[in-house]
Structures are given as C-alpha cells and as structure tokens.
C-alpha cells in the first residue's frame, strides 16, 4: 500500500510498483539469489491480488531476475558469472569507444573542461572512501563519473539501450564492492583513468577503463567458495 500525497488515503500498490520494489530488493540483495518467493507471500506483503504479483513476476522473469519452475515455485535467479562477464565486456566496449571519441571529437578546451568536471567528481568520491558497501553516497557519485564522460560525447543513449543489462551489472557491483570493500580501490581506478586523459594518452585511458570494469577474475573463485548458493 502507498499513501496518496493529496488525500492522505492508502492506495493499493500497482503491478509496476510491486515490480520496482521487488527489483530493488533483488539488486540490493535483500532478496538473495536462490531464495524462493511465492505469490501469496508477496501479495500479503504488498496487500495486492495474486494477479498483480503474477504480472510483476512475469516482468522480472523477462529480464532474468526470477526463474519459475513448474510444481516447485518462483526463485530469485542465481548469479551467472559468464553472463555478467559478457555484459561487462559490452559495457567496456561502449566506454572505450567513448574515450576514443573524447580524444578524436572533443576540442582541447572541451576536454580540459571535462577533466575539471571529473576532478570535481573525484573530490566527492574521496569523501566516501570509508563506506563499506555500495549502498551509501558513493554509487550516485560513481554513476555520475561515468555519465560525465559519456555525456561529453553525446552518447548517453547508448547506456539506455543497455538498461536491462545494467540492472544485472548493478546487482553484481553491489556484491563485488561489499565482498572486498573495494570503494578505495574504485576511487584509485577512477583517478588513474583521469590521469591518463590528462596525459593525453588515449590507449592508457582505455586500458585503465577496461581494468576498472573487469571485476570478475579477481574474486570469482573466492566468491563462489564463500557464497556457493548465490552462483550458477
């Protein structure tokens, strides 16, 4: 239920609201990979009909966040590291192309303005260095860092094309950052990207970006050993 802001009267949740609430819970690991969820359970929680829940479940299934097994029930999808690896490769290709266009299409003064904006973002990141997971202020600043570069060459629509993929990357990032408390490392990686841009070294900037986005090989075995029920 939610409250109508004008009338102060509780209103039934819509299927869209249930979907977004469940999706957020999955991405933030409030609903853990492999957990069974039922239509009755969710209907009672949100005080909606089972048909509303069924619609939300169908949408989550379409974007691979839940799996429905006949006679067994509905489960939060496990993390498929091969799938995440493919998505990260796609994301890396986009961001490396963005860096190429920053050097090939932006005027020198525009690139200098971009570097100034990235430096200002880095200053905000430094204030988040002590955050232990990916649920504080850092995620918004991190996202803004990448968006600043992408917007500088007018390629913001590219990530919109990857919306569903980005949701899976977001869930993985929530796990990855908390697993090794990686926020200080991410800040240093961002700084290395900016330093390469400042040095007018496009290839180094692309390499630093690729290193930054490749987040699986270093922890895959340890993650599976510690949380075997989370992964395919």
PDB file of N, CA, C and O in Angstrom, residues 149-199:
ATOM      1  N   UNK A 149      31.561  11.430 -18.603  1.00  0.00           N
ATOM      2  CA  UNK A 149      32.344  11.115 -19.801  1.00  0.00           C
ATOM      3  C   UNK A 149      31.444  10.764 -20.980  1.00  0.00           C
ATOM      4  O   UNK A 149      31.659  11.226 -22.105  1.00  0.00           O
ATOM      5  N   UNK A 150      30.430   9.949 -20.706  1.00  0.00           N
ATOM      6  CA  UNK A 150      29.533   9.519 -21.783  1.00  0.00           C
ATOM      7  C   UNK A 150      28.764  10.710 -22.358  1.00  0.00           C
ATOM      8  O   UNK A 150      28.640  10.850 -23.582  1.00  0.00           O
ATOM      9  N   UNK A 151      28.282  11.585 -21.488  1.00  0.00           N
ATOM     10  CA  UNK A 151      27.537  12.761 -21.943  1.00  0.00           C
ATOM     11  C   UNK A 151      28.426  13.736 -22.718  1.00  0.00           C
ATOM     12  O   UNK A 151      27.944  14.467 -23.584  1.00  0.00           O
ATOM     13  N   UNK A 152      29.718  13.751 -22.411  1.00  0.00           N
ATOM     14  CA  UNK A 152      30.627  14.710 -23.054  1.00  0.00           C
ATOM     15  C   UNK A 152      30.710  14.502 -24.562  1.00  0.00           C
ATOM     16  O   UNK A 152      31.010  15.430 -25.313  1.00  0.00           O
ATOM     17  N   UNK A 153      30.442  13.272 -25.017  1.00  0.00           N
ATOM     18  CA  UNK A 153      30.476  12.994 -26.456  1.00  0.00           C
ATOM     19  C   UNK A 153      29.073  12.668 -26.982  1.00  0.00           C
ATOM     20  O   UNK A 153      28.922  12.136 -28.085  1.00  0.00           O
ATOM     21  N   UNK A 154      28.060  12.971 -26.183  1.00  0.00           N
ATOM     22  CA  UNK A 154      26.679  12.818 -26.640  1.00  0.00           C
ATOM     23  C   UNK A 154      26.243  11.390 -26.862  1.00  0.00           C
ATOM     24  O   UNK A 154      25.409  11.113 -27.731  1.00  0.00           O
ATOM     25  N   UNK A 155      26.788  10.454 -26.053  1.00  0.00           N
ATOM     26  CA  UNK A 155      26.454   9.039 -26.243  1.00  0.00           C
ATOM     27  C   UNK A 155      25.593   8.485 -25.111  1.00  0.00           C
ATOM     28  O   UNK A 155      25.601   7.275 -24.865  1.00  0.00           O
ATOM     29  N   UNK A 156      24.850   9.341 -24.433  1.00  0.00           N
ATOM     30  CA  UNK A 156      24.058   8.893 -23.292  1.00  0.00           C
ATOM     31  C   UNK A 156      23.006   7.853 -23.678  1.00  0.00           C
ATOM     32  O   UNK A 156      22.610   7.022 -22.859  1.00  0.00           O
ATOM     33  N   UNK A 157      22.557   7.883 -24.934  1.00  0.00           N
ATOM     34  CA  UNK A 157      21.541   6.910 -25.361  1.00  0.00           C
ATOM     35  C   UNK A 157      22.090   5.489 -25.414  1.00  0.00           C
ATOM     36  O   UNK A 157      21.327   4.516 -25.337  1.00  0.00           O
ATOM     37  N   UNK A 158      23.413   5.355 -25.531  1.00  0.00           N
ATOM     38  CA  UNK A 158      23.998   4.020 -25.616  1.00  0.00           C
ATOM     39  C   UNK A 158      23.700   3.197 -24.362  1.00  0.00           C
ATOM     40  O   UNK A 158      23.330   2.018 -24.454  1.00  0.00           O
ATOM     41  N   UNK A 159      23.860   3.801 -23.195  1.00  0.00           N
ATOM     42  CA  UNK A 159      23.599   3.060 -21.972  1.00  0.00           C
ATOM     43  C   UNK A 159      22.110   2.793 -21.779  1.00  0.00           C
ATOM     44  O   UNK A 159      21.730   1.800 -21.147  1.00  0.00           O
ATOM     45  N   UNK A 160      21.267   3.674 -22.328  1.00  0.00           N
ATOM     46  CA  UNK A 160      19.828   3.433 -22.247  1.00  0.00           C
ATOM     47  C   UNK A 160      19.459   2.165 -23.019  1.00  0.00           C
ATOM     48  O   UNK A 160      18.526   1.455 -22.655  1.00  0.00           O
ATOM     49  N   UNK A 161      20.210   1.893 -24.093  1.00  0.00           N
ATOM     50  CA  UNK A 161      19.975   0.671 -24.859  1.00  0.00           C
ATOM     51  C   UNK A 161      20.334  -0.572 -24.042  1.00  0.00           C
ATOM     52  O   UNK A 161      19.865  -1.678 -24.335  1.00  0.00           O
ATOM     53  N   UNK A 162      21.154  -0.388 -23.013  1.00  0.00           N
ATOM     54  CA  UNK A 162      21.609  -1.500 -22.186  1.00  0.00           C
ATOM     55  C   UNK A 162      20.909  -1.536 -20.831  1.00  0.00           C
ATOM     56  O   UNK A 162      21.427  -2.117 -19.883  1.00  0.00           O
ATOM     57  N   UNK A 163      19.740  -0.927 -20.740  1.00  0.00           N
ATOM     58  CA  UNK A 163      19.079  -0.764 -19.442  1.00  0.00           C
ATOM     59  C   UNK A 163      18.960  -2.063 -18.645  1.00  0.00           C
ATOM     60  O   UNK A 163      19.331  -2.126 -17.472  1.00  0.00           O
ATOM     61  N   UNK A 164      18.416  -3.112 -19.269  1.00  0.00           N
ATOM     62  CA  UNK A 164      18.229  -4.373 -18.550  1.00  0.00           C
ATOM     63  C   UNK A 164      19.569  -4.977 -18.149  1.00  0.00           C
ATOM     64  O   UNK A 164      19.726  -5.503 -17.046  1.00  0.00           O
ATOM     65  N   UNK A 165      20.540  -4.873 -19.061  1.00  0.00           N
ATOM     66  CA  UNK A 165      21.874  -5.386 -18.756  1.00  0.00           C
ATOM     67  C   UNK A 165      22.481  -4.638 -17.581  1.00  0.00           C
ATOM     68  O   UNK A 165      23.121  -5.230 -16.701  1.00  0.00           O
ATOM     69  N   UNK A 166      22.282  -3.331 -17.543  1.00  0.00           N
ATOM     70  CA  UNK A 166      22.858  -2.521 -16.476  1.00  0.00           C
ATOM     71  C   UNK A 166      22.300  -2.916 -15.113  1.00  0.00           C
ATOM     72  O   UNK A 166      22.975  -2.798 -14.092  1.00  0.00           O
ATOM     73  N   UNK A 167      21.077  -3.413 -15.067  1.00  0.00           N
ATOM     74  CA  UNK A 167      20.489  -3.854 -13.805  1.00  0.00           C
ATOM     75  C   UNK A 167      21.240  -5.058 -13.257  1.00  0.00           C
ATOM     76  O   UNK A 167      21.496  -5.155 -12.053  1.00  0.00           O
ATOM     77  N   UNK A 168      21.628  -5.983 -14.144  1.00  0.00           N
ATOM     78  CA  UNK A 168      22.399  -7.145 -13.704  1.00  0.00           C
ATOM     79  C   UNK A 168      23.800  -6.725 -13.275  1.00  0.00           C
ATOM     80  O   UNK A 168      24.346  -7.266 -12.293  1.00  0.00           O
ATOM     81  N   UNK A 169      24.385  -5.781 -13.984  1.00  0.00           N
ATOM     82  CA  UNK A 169      25.694  -5.264 -13.586  1.00  0.00           C
ATOM     83  C   UNK A 169      25.586  -4.584 -12.227  1.00  0.00           C
ATOM     84  O   UNK A 169      26.480  -4.704 -11.381  1.00  0.00           O
ATOM     85  N   UNK A 170      24.466  -3.887 -11.986  1.00  0.00           N
ATOM     86  CA  UNK A 170      24.264  -3.208 -10.701  1.00  0.00           C
ATOM     87  C   UNK A 170      24.212  -4.225  -9.560  1.00  0.00           C
ATOM     88  O   UNK A 170      24.789  -4.006  -8.485  1.00  0.00           O
ATOM     89  N   UNK A 171      23.510  -5.350  -9.764  1.00  0.00           N
ATOM     90  CA  UNK A 171      23.451  -6.367  -8.717  1.00  0.00           C
ATOM     91  C   UNK A 171      24.842  -6.928  -8.464  1.00  0.00           C
ATOM     92  O   UNK A 171      25.249  -7.086  -7.307  1.00  0.00           O
ATOM     93  N   UNK A 172      25.586  -7.225  -9.535  1.00  0.00           N
ATOM     94  CA  UNK A 172      26.939  -7.744  -9.368  1.00  0.00           C
ATOM     95  C   UNK A 172      27.825  -6.725  -8.652  1.00  0.00           C
ATOM     96  O   UNK A 172      28.593  -7.074  -7.768  1.00  0.00           O
ATOM     97  N   UNK A 173      27.695  -5.441  -9.009  1.00  0.00           N
ATOM     98  CA  UNK A 173      28.524  -4.418  -8.385  1.00  0.00           C
ATOM     99  C   UNK A 173      28.228  -4.330  -6.888  1.00  0.00           C
ATOM    100  O   UNK A 173      29.146  -4.155  -6.072  1.00  0.00           O
ATOM    101  N   UNK A 174      26.975  -4.456  -6.503  1.00  0.00           N
ATOM    102  CA  UNK A 174      26.636  -4.439  -5.078  1.00  0.00           C
ATOM    103  C   UNK A 174      27.349  -5.565  -4.330  1.00  0.00           C
ATOM    104  O   UNK A 174      27.834  -5.371  -3.202  1.00  0.00           O
ATOM    105  N   UNK A 175      27.414  -6.732  -4.954  1.00  0.00           N
ATOM    106  CA  UNK A 175      28.124  -7.853  -4.333  1.00  0.00           C
ATOM    107  C   UNK A 175      29.628  -7.625  -4.360  1.00  0.00           C
ATOM    108  O   UNK A 175      30.315  -7.759  -3.328  1.00  0.00           O
ATOM    109  N   UNK A 176      30.141  -7.290  -5.506  1.00  0.00           N
ATOM    110  CA  UNK A 176      31.583  -7.144  -5.724  1.00  0.00           C
ATOM    111  C   UNK A 176      32.203  -6.126  -4.770  1.00  0.00           C
ATOM    112  O   UNK A 176      33.224  -6.397  -4.130  1.00  0.00           O
ATOM    113  N   UNK A 177      31.581  -4.958  -4.650  1.00  0.00           N
ATOM    114  CA  UNK A 177      32.147  -3.895  -3.824  1.00  0.00           C
ATOM    115  C   UNK A 177      32.158  -4.288  -2.350  1.00  0.00           C
ATOM    116  O   UNK A 177      33.146  -4.086  -1.634  1.00  0.00           O
ATOM    117  N   UNK A 178      31.062  -4.864  -1.873  1.00  0.00           N
ATOM    118  CA  UNK A 178      30.981  -5.238  -0.465  1.00  0.00           C
ATOM    119  C   UNK A 178      31.895  -6.415  -0.146  1.00  0.00           C
ATOM    120  O   UNK A 178      32.461  -6.489   0.957  1.00  0.00           O
ATOM    121  N   UNK A 179      32.077  -7.325  -1.097  1.00  0.00           N
ATOM    122  CA  UNK A 179      32.836  -8.546  -0.848  1.00  0.00           C
ATOM    123  C   UNK A 179      34.270  -8.235  -0.415  1.00  0.00           C
ATOM    124  O   UNK A 179      34.800  -8.840   0.513  1.00  0.00           O
ATOM    125  N   UNK A 180      34.905  -7.301  -1.090  1.00  0.00           N
ATOM    126  CA  UNK A 180      36.279  -6.919  -0.753  1.00  0.00           C
ATOM    127  C   UNK A 180      36.403  -5.474  -0.277  1.00  0.00           C
ATOM    128  O   UNK A 180      37.502  -4.926  -0.242  1.00  0.00           O
ATOM    129  N   UNK A 181      35.258  -4.855   0.058  1.00  0.00           N
ATOM    130  CA  UNK A 181      35.263  -3.455   0.496  1.00  0.00           C
ATOM    131  C   UNK A 181      36.112  -2.599  -0.450  1.00  0.00           C
ATOM    132  O   UNK A 181      37.095  -1.972  -0.052  1.00  0.00           O
ATOM    133  N   UNK A 182      35.668  -2.540  -1.704  1.00  0.00           N
ATOM    134  CA  UNK A 182      36.501  -2.057  -2.793  1.00  0.00           C
ATOM    135  C   UNK A 182      36.384  -0.573  -3.104  1.00  0.00           C
ATOM    136  O   UNK A 182      36.983  -0.102  -4.076  1.00  0.00           O
ATOM    137  N   UNK A 183      35.636   0.189  -2.338  1.00  0.00           N
ATOM    138  CA  UNK A 183      35.454   1.594  -2.710  1.00  0.00           C
ATOM    139  C   UNK A 183      36.783   2.347  -2.820  1.00  0.00           C
ATOM    140  O   UNK A 183      36.989   3.083  -3.800  1.00  0.00           O
ATOM    141  N   UNK A 184      37.724   2.195  -1.886  1.00  0.00           N
ATOM    142  CA  UNK A 184      39.015   2.882  -2.088  1.00  0.00           C
ATOM    143  C   UNK A 184      39.700   2.482  -3.396  1.00  0.00           C
ATOM    144  O   UNK A 184      40.286   3.331  -4.081  1.00  0.00           O
ATOM    145  N   UNK A 185      39.630   1.202  -3.749  1.00  0.00           N
ATOM    146  CA  UNK A 185      40.222   0.737  -4.998  1.00  0.00           C
ATOM    147  C   UNK A 185      39.531   1.370  -6.202  1.00  0.00           C
ATOM    148  O   UNK A 185      40.194   1.773  -7.171  1.00  0.00           O
ATOM    149  N   UNK A 186      38.202   1.466  -6.166  1.00  0.00           N
ATOM    150  CA  UNK A 186      37.462   2.073  -7.273  1.00  0.00           C
ATOM    151  C   UNK A 186      37.855   3.537  -7.449  1.00  0.00           C
ATOM    152  O   UNK A 186      37.993   4.017  -8.580  1.00  0.00           O
ATOM    153  N   UNK A 187      38.043   4.230  -6.353  1.00  0.00           N
ATOM    154  CA  UNK A 187      38.448   5.639  -6.429  1.00  0.00           C
ATOM    155  C   UNK A 187      39.812   5.756  -7.108  1.00  0.00           C
ATOM    156  O   UNK A 187      40.018   6.616  -7.979  1.00  0.00           O
ATOM    157  N   UNK A 188      40.736   4.886  -6.729  1.00  0.00           N
ATOM    158  CA  UNK A 188      42.067   4.921  -7.337  1.00  0.00           C
ATOM    159  C   UNK A 188      42.005   4.574  -8.824  1.00  0.00           C
ATOM    160  O   UNK A 188      42.739   5.149  -9.637  1.00  0.00           O
ATOM    161  N   UNK A 189      41.135   3.646  -9.182  1.00  0.00           N
ATOM    162  CA  UNK A 189      40.974   3.309 -10.600  1.00  0.00           C
ATOM    163  C   UNK A 189      40.409   4.483 -11.387  1.00  0.00           C
ATOM    164  O   UNK A 189      40.847   4.768 -12.515  1.00  0.00           O
ATOM    165  N   UNK A 190      39.433   5.165 -10.811  1.00  0.00           N
ATOM    166  CA  UNK A 190      38.887   6.361 -11.457  1.00  0.00           C
ATOM    167  C   UNK A 190      39.986   7.417 -11.636  1.00  0.00           C
ATOM    168  O   UNK A 190      40.077   8.062 -12.690  1.00  0.00           O
ATOM    169  N   UNK A 191      40.804   7.591 -10.612  1.00  0.00           N
ATOM    170  CA  UNK A 191      41.872   8.583 -10.689  1.00  0.00           C
ATOM    171  C   UNK A 191      42.871   8.225 -11.795  1.00  0.00           C
ATOM    172  O   UNK A 191      43.357   9.098 -12.513  1.00  0.00           O
ATOM    173  N   UNK A 192      43.159   6.946 -11.941  1.00  0.00           N
ATOM    174  CA  UNK A 192      44.091   6.511 -12.986  1.00  0.00           C
ATOM    175  C   UNK A 192      43.531   6.811 -14.375  1.00  0.00           C
ATOM    176  O   UNK A 192      44.279   7.183 -15.292  1.00  0.00           O
ATOM    177  N   UNK A 193      42.220   6.658 -14.544  1.00  0.00           N
ATOM    178  CA  UNK A 193      41.584   6.988 -15.829  1.00  0.00           C
ATOM    179  C   UNK A 193      41.735   8.472 -16.111  1.00  0.00           C
ATOM    180  O   UNK A 193      42.125   8.884 -17.231  1.00  0.00           O
ATOM    181  N   UNK A 194      41.447   9.301 -15.115  1.00  0.00           N
ATOM    182  CA  UNK A 194      41.541  10.752 -15.294  1.00  0.00           C
ATOM    183  C   UNK A 194      42.987  11.164 -15.565  1.00  0.00           C
ATOM    184  O   UNK A 194      43.256  12.004 -16.433  1.00  0.00           O
ATOM    185  N   UNK A 195      43.936  10.579 -14.850  1.00  0.00           N
ATOM    186  CA  UNK A 195      45.351  10.915 -15.068  1.00  0.00           C
ATOM    187  C   UNK A 195      45.780  10.594 -16.491  1.00  0.00           C
ATOM    188  O   UNK A 195      46.552  11.347 -17.105  1.00  0.00           O
ATOM    189  N   UNK A 196      45.284   9.477 -17.030  1.00  0.00           N
ATOM    190  CA  UNK A 196      45.634   9.111 -18.412  1.00  0.00           C
ATOM    191  C   UNK A 196      45.030  10.094 -19.410  1.00  0.00           C
ATOM    192  O   UNK A 196      45.673  10.453 -20.412  1.00  0.00           O
ATOM    193  N   UNK A 197      43.811  10.546 -19.139  1.00  0.00           N
ATOM    194  CA  UNK A 197      43.183  11.551 -20.013  1.00  0.00           C
ATOM    195  C   UNK A 197      43.974  12.847 -19.949  1.00  0.00           C
ATOM    196  O   UNK A 197      44.252  13.483 -20.983  1.00  0.00           O
ATOM    197  N   UNK A 198      44.369  13.263 -18.744  1.00  0.00           N
ATOM    198  CA  UNK A 198      45.153  14.489 -18.572  1.00  0.00           C
ATOM    199  C   UNK A 198      46.494  14.396 -19.297  1.00  0.00           C
ATOM    200  O   UNK A 198      47.006  15.386 -19.810  1.00  0.00           O
ATOM    201  N   UNK A 199      47.059  13.186 -19.336  1.00  0.00           N
ATOM    202  CA  UNK A 199      48.340  12.979 -20.001  1.00  0.00           C
ATOM    203  C   UNK A 199      48.200  12.828 -21.510  1.00  0.00           C
ATOM    204  O   UNK A 199      49.195  12.573 -22.208  1.00  0.00           O
TER     205      UNK A 199
END
